[in-house]
Coordinates of C-alpha atoms and ligand atoms in Angstrom, one line a residue:
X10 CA 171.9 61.8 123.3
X11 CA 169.1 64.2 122.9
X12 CA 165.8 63.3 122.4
X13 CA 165.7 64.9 119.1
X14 CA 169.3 63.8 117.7
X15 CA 167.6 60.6 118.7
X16 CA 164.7 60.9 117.0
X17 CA 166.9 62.0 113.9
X18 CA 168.9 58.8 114.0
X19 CA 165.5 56.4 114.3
X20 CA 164.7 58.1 111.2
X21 CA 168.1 57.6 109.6
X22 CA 167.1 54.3 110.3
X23 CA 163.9 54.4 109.0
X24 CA 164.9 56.2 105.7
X25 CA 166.7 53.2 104.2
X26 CA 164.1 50.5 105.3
X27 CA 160.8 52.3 103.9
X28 CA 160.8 53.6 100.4
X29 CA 161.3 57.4 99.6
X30 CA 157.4 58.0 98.8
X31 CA 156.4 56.2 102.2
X32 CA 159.3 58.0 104.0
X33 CA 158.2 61.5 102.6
X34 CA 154.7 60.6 103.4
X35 CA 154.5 59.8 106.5
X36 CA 158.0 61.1 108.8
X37 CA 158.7 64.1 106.8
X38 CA 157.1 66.7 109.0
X39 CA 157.5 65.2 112.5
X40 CA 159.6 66.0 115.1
X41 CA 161.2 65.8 119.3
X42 CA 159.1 68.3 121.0
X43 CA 159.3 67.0 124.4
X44 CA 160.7 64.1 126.4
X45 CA 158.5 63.1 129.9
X46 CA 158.8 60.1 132.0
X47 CA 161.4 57.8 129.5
X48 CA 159.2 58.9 126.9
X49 CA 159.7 61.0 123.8
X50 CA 156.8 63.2 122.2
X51 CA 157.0 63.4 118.6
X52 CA 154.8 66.1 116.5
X53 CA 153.2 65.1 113.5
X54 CA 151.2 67.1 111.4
X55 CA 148.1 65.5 111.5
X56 CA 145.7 63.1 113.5
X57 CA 146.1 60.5 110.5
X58 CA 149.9 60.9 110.7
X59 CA 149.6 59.6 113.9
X60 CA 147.4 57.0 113.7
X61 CA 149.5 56.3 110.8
X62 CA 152.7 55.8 112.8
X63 CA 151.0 54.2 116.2
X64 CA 148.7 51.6 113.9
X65 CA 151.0 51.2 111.1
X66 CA 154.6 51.4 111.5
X67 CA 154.5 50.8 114.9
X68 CA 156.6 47.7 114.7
X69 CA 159.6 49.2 112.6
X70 CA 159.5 52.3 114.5
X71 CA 159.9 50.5 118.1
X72 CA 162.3 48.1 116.8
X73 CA 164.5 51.0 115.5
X74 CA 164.2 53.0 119.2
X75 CA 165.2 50.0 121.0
X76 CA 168.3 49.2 119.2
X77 CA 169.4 53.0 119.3
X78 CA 168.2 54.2 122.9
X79 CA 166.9 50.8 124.7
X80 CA 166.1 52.8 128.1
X81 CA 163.7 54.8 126.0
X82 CA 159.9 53.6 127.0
X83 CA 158.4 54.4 124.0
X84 CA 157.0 57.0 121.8
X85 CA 154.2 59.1 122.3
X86 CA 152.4 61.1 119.5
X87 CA 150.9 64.5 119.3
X88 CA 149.5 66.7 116.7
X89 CA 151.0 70.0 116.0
X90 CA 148.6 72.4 114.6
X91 CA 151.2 73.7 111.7
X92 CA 149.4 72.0 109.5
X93 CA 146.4 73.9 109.6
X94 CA 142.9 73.0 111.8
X95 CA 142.0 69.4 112.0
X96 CA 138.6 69.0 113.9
X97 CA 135.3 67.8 112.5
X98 CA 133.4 71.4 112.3
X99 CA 130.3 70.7 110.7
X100 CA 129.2 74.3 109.6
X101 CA 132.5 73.7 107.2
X102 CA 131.6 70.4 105.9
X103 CA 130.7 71.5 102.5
X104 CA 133.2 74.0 102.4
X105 CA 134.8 73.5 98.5
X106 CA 137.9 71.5 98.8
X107 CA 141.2 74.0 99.4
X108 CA 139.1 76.8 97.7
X109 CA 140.7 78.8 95.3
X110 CA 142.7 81.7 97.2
X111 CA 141.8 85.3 95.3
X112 CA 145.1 86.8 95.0
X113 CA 145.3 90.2 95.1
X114 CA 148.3 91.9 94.1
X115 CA 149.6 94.6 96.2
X116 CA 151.8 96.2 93.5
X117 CA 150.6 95.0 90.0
X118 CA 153.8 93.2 88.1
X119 CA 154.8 93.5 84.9
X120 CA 154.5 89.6 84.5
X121 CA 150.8 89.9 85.9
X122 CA 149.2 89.4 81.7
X123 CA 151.4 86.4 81.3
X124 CA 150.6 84.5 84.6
X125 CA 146.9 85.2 84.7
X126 CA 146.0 81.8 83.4
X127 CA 147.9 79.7 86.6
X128 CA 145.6 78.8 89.4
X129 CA 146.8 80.0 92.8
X130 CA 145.4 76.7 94.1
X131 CA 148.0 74.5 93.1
X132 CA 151.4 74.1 94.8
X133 CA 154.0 72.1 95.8
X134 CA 152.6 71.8 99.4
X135 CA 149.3 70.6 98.2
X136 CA 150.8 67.6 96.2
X137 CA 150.7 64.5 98.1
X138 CA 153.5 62.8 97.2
X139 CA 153.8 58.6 96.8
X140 CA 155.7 56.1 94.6
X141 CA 153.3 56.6 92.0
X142 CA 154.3 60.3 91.2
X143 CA 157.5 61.0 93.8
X144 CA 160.0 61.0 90.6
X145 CA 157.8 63.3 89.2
X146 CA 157.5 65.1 92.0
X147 CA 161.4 65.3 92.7
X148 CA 161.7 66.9 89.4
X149 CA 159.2 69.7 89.5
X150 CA 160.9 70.4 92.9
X151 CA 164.1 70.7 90.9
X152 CA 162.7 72.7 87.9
X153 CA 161.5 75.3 91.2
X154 CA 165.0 75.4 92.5
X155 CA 166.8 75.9 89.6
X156 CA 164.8 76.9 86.3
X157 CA 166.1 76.3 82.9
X158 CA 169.3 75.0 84.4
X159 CA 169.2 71.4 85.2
X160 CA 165.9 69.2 83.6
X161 CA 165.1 71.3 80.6
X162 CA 162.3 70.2 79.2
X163 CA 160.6 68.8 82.3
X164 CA 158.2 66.5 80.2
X165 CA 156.0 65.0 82.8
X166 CA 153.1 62.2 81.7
X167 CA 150.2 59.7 82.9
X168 CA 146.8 58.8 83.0
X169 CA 143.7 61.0 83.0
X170 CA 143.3 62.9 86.8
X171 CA 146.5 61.8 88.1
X172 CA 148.0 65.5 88.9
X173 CA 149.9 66.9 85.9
X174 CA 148.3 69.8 85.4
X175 CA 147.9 70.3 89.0
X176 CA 152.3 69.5 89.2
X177 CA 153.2 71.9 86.4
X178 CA 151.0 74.5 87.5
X179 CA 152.4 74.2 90.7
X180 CA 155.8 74.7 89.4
X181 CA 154.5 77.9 87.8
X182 CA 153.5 79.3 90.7
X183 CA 156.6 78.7 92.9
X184 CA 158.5 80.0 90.4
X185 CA 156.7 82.7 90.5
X186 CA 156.6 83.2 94.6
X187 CA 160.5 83.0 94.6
X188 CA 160.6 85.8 91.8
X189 CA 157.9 87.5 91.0
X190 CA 159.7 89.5 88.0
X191 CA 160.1 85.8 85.8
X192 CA 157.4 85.5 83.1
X193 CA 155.3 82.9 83.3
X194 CA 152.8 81.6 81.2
X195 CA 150.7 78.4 81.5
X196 CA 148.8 77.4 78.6
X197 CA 147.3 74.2 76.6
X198 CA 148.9 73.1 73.8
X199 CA 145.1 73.7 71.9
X200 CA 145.4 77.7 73.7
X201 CA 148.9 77.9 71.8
X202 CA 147.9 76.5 68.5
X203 CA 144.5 78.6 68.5
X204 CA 146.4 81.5 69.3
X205 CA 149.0 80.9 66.7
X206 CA 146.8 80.4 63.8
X207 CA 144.5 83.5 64.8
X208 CA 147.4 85.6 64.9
X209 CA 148.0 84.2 61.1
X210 CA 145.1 84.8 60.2
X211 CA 145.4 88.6 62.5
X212 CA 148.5 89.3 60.4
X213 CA 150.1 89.3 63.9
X214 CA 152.8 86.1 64.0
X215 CA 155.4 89.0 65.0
X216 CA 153.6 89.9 68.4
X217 CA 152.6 86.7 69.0
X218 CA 156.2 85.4 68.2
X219 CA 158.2 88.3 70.5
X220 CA 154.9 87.3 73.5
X221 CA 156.3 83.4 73.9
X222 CA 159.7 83.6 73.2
X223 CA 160.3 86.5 75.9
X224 CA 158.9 84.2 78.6
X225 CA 160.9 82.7 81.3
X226 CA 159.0 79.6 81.6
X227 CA 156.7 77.9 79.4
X228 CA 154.3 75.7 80.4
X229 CA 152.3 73.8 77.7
X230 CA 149.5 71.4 79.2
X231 CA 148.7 68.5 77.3
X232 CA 151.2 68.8 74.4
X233 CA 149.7 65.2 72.8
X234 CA 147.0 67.3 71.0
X235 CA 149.6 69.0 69.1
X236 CA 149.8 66.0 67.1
X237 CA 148.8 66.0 63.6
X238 CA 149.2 69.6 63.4
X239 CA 152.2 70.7 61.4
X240 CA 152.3 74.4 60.9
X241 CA 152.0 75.0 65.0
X242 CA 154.2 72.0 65.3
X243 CA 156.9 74.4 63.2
X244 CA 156.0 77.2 65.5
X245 CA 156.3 75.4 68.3
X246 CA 159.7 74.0 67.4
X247 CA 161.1 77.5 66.8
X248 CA 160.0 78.9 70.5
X249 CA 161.4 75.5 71.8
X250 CA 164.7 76.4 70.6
X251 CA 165.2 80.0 71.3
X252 CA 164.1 79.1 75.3
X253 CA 166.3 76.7 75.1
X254 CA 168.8 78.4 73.9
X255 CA 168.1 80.9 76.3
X256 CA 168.1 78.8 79.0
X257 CA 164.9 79.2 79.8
X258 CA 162.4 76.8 81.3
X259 CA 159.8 74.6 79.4
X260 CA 157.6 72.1 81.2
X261 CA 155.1 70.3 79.2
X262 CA 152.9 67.3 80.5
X263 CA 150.7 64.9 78.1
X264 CA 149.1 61.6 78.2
X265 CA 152.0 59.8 77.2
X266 CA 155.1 59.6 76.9
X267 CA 156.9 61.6 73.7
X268 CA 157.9 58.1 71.7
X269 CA 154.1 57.4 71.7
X270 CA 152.7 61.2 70.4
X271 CA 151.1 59.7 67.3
X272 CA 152.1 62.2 64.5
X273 CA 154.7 64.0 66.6
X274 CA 157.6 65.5 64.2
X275 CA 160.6 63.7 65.2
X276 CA 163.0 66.9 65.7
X277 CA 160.3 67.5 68.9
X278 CA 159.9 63.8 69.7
X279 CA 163.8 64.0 70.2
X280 CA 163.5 67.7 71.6
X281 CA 161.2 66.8 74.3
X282 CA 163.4 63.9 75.8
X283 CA 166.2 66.0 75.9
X284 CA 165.9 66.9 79.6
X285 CA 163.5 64.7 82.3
X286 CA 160.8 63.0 81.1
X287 CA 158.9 61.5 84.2
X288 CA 155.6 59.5 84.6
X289 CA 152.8 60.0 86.8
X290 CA 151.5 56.5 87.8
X291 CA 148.0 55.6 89.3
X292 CA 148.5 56.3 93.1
X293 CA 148.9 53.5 95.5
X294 CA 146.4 52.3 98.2
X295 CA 148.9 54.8 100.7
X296 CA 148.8 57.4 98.3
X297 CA 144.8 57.5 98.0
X298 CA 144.4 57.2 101.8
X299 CA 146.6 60.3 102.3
X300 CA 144.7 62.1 99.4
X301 CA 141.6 61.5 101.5
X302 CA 143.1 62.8 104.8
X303 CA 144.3 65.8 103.1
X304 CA 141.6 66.8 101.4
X305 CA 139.2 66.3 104.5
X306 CA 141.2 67.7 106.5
X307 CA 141.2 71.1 104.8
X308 CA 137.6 71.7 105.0
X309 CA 138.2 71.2 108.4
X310 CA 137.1 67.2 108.8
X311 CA 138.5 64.5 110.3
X312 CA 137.9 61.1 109.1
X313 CA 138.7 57.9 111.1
X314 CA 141.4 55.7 109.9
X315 CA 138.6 52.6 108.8
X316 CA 136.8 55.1 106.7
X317 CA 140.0 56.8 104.8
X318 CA 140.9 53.2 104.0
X319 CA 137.7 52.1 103.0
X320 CA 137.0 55.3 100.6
X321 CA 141.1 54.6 99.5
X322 CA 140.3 50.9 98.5
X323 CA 137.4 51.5 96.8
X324 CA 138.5 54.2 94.7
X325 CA 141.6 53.2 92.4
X326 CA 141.7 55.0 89.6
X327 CA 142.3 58.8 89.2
X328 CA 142.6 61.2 92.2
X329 CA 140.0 63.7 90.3
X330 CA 137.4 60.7 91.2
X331 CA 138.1 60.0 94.2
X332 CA 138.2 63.9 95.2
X333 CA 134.6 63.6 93.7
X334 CA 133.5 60.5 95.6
X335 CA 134.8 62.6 99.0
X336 CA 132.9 65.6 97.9
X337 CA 129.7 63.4 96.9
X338 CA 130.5 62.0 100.3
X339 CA 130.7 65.2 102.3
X340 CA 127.8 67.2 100.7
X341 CA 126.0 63.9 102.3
X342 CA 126.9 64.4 105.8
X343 CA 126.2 67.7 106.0
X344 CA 122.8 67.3 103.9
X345 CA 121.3 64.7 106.2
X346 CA 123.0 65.4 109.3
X347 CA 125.0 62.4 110.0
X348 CA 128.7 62.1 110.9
X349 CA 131.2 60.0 108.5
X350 CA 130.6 57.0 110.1
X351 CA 132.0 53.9 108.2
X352 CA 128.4 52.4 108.4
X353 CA 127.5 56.4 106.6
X354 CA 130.5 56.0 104.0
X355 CA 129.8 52.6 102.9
X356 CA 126.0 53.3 102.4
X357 CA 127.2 56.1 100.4
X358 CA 129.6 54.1 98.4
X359 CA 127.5 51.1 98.0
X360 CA 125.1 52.7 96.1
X361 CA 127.3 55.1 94.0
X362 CA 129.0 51.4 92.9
X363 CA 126.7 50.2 90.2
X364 CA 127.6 53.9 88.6
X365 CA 131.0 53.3 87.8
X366 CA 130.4 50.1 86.4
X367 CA 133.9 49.9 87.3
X368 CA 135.1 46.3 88.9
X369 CA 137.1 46.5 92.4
X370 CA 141.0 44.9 92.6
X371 CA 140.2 42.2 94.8
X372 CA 143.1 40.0 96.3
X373 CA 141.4 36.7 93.9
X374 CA 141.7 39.0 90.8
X375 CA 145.3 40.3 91.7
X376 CA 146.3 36.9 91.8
X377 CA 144.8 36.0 88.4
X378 CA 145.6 39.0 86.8
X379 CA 149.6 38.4 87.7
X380 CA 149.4 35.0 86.6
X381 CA 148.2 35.8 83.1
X382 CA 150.7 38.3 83.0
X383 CA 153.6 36.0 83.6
X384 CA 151.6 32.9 81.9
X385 CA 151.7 30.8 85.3
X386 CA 148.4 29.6 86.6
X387 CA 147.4 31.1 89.9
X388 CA 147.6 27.7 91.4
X389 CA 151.6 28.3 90.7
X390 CA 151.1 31.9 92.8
X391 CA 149.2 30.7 95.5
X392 CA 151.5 27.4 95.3
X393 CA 154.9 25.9 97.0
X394 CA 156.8 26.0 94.0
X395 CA 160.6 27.8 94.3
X396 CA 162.1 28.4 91.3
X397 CA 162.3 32.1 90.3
X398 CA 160.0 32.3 87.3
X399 CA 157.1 31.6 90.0
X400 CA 158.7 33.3 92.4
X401 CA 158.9 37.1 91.5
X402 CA 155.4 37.3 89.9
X403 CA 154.1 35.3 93.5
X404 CA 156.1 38.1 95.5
X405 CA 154.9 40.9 92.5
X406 CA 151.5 39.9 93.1
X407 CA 151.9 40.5 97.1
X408 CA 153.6 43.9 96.4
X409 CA 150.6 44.4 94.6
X410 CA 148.3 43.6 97.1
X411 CA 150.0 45.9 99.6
X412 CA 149.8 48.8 97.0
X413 CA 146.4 48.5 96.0
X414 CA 144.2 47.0 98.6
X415 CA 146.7 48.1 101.3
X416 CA 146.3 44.8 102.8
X417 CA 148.2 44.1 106.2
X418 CA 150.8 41.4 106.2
X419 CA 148.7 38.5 107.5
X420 CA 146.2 39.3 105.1
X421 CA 148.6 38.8 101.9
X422 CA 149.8 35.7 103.9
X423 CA 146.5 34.2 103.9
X424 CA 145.7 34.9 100.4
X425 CA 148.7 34.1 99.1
X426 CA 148.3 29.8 99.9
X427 CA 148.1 30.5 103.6
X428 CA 151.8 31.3 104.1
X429 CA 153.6 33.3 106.9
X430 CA 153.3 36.8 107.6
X431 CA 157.1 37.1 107.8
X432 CA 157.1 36.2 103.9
X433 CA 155.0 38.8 102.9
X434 CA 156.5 41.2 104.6
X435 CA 160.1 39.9 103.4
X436 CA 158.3 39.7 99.4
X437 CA 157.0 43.0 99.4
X438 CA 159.9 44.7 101.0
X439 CA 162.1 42.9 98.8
X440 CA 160.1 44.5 95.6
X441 CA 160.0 47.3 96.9
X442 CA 163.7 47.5 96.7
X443 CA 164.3 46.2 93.3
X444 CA 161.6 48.7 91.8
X445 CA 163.9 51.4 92.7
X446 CA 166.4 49.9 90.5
X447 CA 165.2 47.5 88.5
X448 CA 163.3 49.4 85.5
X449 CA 162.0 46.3 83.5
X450 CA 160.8 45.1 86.9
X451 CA 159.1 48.8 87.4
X452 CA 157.2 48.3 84.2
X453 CA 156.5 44.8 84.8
X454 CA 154.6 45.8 87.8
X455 CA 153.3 48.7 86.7
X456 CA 151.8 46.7 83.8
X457 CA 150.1 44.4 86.3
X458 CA 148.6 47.3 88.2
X459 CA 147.5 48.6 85.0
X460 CA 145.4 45.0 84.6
X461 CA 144.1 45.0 88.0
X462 CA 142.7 48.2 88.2
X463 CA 141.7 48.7 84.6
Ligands
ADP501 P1 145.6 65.7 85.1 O1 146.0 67.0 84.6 O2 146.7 64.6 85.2 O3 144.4 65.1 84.4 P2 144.9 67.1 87.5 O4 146.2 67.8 87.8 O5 143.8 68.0 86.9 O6 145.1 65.8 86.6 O7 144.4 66.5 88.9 C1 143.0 66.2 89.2 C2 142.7 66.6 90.6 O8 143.4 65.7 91.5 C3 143.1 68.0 90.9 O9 142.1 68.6 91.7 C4 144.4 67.8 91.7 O10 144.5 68.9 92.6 C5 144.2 66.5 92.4 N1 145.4 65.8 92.6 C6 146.0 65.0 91.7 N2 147.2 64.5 92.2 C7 147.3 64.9 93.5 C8 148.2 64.7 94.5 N3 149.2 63.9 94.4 N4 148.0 65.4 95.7 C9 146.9 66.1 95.8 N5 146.0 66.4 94.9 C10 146.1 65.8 93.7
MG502 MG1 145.3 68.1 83.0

């Protein structure tokens, strides 16, 4: 066998033991480039990949290698500079994070007017994808491929800073790339209705009626705020159906999801579930940790595995925060000369703490927090007891402390009543699997989450 059908059937392997986000994440962009000595050289696209793989999955990865090709030695891992420069230059340490490209255009387009307003800084490549977005993810990837044919609306939702305006902009743009002629336009649902009642009041509702339903795609950011108001709620409805009709695209994101719009028309409510409505969740200790790498890594820094982890664990709320906290971080380094030492980070973070008044998941609080849930006492979680109603939330709360804290195996064990590693490892893998089809499991533990890091 070839080294690199090898390597393609260890990650065959791999694909159905780790879950699509971590898959996607972490094995996507590697591949054979060598073989020396019984060994195979894998590329990855970044130091933390590899650290990833050699630290982290390790174990699986081996295991998988031996049963396929036993006379292999082992894997060797190398970075392969496609994903742009990954050494600590200081002189770029306060370089702004992936810094808005200025697009010229060669030959000015006649969609140029209508895609001003989309910011060349968000694509598809720049999303970090986990299980906290990856369905949302999946879908804008669709909408890209095939627009206004498949998941039409694309209604995407979630919390404050979790990436939907960066997602839907992103689509934009792509859409864009692939044909420049399609007309775009991104706007906020307050841009539309303050541009519909001015052109009332301008005695130009005709223009401004032949301007959005000519588009191609419409985006509309934040569509909750179009709650409560009825005569651009009308509007709205009308340019709705005639894309629609069409076949043309409309994407819209909001802070919830369409049932939940307080004073939402129900024609619209109904309307904007017609297609794929998809939620953007709080991202996952792995998710945070790659945010950091990537983000680092494009102003040209490398951080050390301890200090991605420890910036990941401490921030677990919104990824607009914790792109703050590395900037606030950076800046530092650069102003006082030091490197970003764990010791540095921590100094850093300690004393931004007190700020955010904010209380960190902790694996005590986890427990407690999935007890009350399910109405068990955390005695039951940390506890012998077998029957399933203690059970799931024990192995829930486990999953949990994976996601959030990213906590290694004998960790959970230990917190958990002092068990086994082998039973974490067994709980959380087993969640893992229901989640993807279990749905009143998935809100169950996204419920949890929603406790712990509240
Ligand atoms: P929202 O619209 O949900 O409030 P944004 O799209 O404005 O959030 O995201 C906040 C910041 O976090 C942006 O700078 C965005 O690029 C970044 N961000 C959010 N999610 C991701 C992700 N999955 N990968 C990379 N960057 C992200
Ligand atoms: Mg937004």
């Amino acid at each position: 066998m070839s080294s690199q059908k090898l390597w393609q059937a260890v990650l065959g392997e791999l694909e159905v033991s780790f879950t699509r986000a971590q898959f996607e994440t972490w094995f996507k962009g590697t591949s054979v480039i060598a073989s020396e000595d019984g060994y195979i050289v894998v590329g990855v696209p970044n130091i933390f990949t590899k650290e990833w793989l050699e630290k982290k999955y390790c174990q699986q990865i081996s295991d998988s290698l031996s049963r396929i090709a036993p006379d292999i030695e082992g894997i060797k891992y190398t970075v392969t500079t496609v994903g742009g420069k990954v050494s600590g230059a200081r002189d770029q340490i306060i370089a702004p994070i992936e810094a808005p490209v200025t697009v010229v255009a060669a030959t000015p387009t006649p969609t140029q007017g209508a895609n001003k307003k989309l910011n060349h800084r968000y694509t598809l490549d720049g999303f970090v994808v986990g299980s906290s977005n990856d369905l949302a993810f999946a879908a804008s990837q669709a909408v890209v491929a095939a627009p206004g044919a498949k998941y039409n609306p694309l209604f995407i939702y979630g919390g404050v800073g979790l990436g939907k305006t960066h997602l839907i902009q992103a689509i934009g743009n792509e859409i864009n790339r692939n044909d420049p002629s399609k007309k775009v336009l991104y706007v906020t649902s307050e841009q539309f209705t303050n541009e519909f009642l001015n052109s009332i009041s301008g005695k130009s509702t005709k223009k401004f009626t032949e301007k959005y339903r000519s588009l191609d795609v419409l985006i509309v950011d934040d569509i909750q705020f179009l709650g409560n108001k009825e005569r651009t709620q009308e509007e709205f409805f009308h340019t709705f159906n005639t894309l629609y009709e069409a076949n043309k695209q409309v994407i819209l994101s909001s802070d919830k999801p369409p049932r939940d719009i307080p004073h939402l028309e129900d024609r619209l409510r109904s309307r904007f579930g017609w297609g794929m409505v998809a939620d953007i969740q709080k991202p996952d200790f792995e998710t945070r940790a790659a945010i950091i790498q990537r983000k680092a890594a494009s102003r040209g820094i490398n951080l050390e595995l301890p200090v991605i982890e420890h910036i990941a664990r401490h921030h677990q709320h919104n990824i607009r925060d914790l792109e703050g906290t590395l900037t606030n971080i950076l800046a530092q380094c650069e102003l006082k000369d030091r490197e970003p030492s764990l010791e540095f980070v921590n100094s850093i973070l300690g004393a931004a703490a007190p700020a955010t008044k904010r209380r960190l998941a902790t694996p005590k609080m986890i427990i407690e927090k999935t007890a009350g849930f399910f109405d068990i006492s955390p005695s039951d979680i940390t506890g012998q007891c077998r029957d399933k109603d203690i059970v799931v939330p024990r192995q829930i709360a486990m999953y949990i402390m994976r996601q959030e804290l990213g906590l290694s195996f004998p960790k959970i064990a230990q917190n958990v009543g002092g068990r086994d590693h082998t039973t974490a490892m067994h709980s959380v893998s087993k969640i893992e699997k229901l989640l993807e089809v279990n749905e009143e499991l998935r809100s169950e533990v996204s419920q949890v989450r929603e406790r712990v890091t509240l």
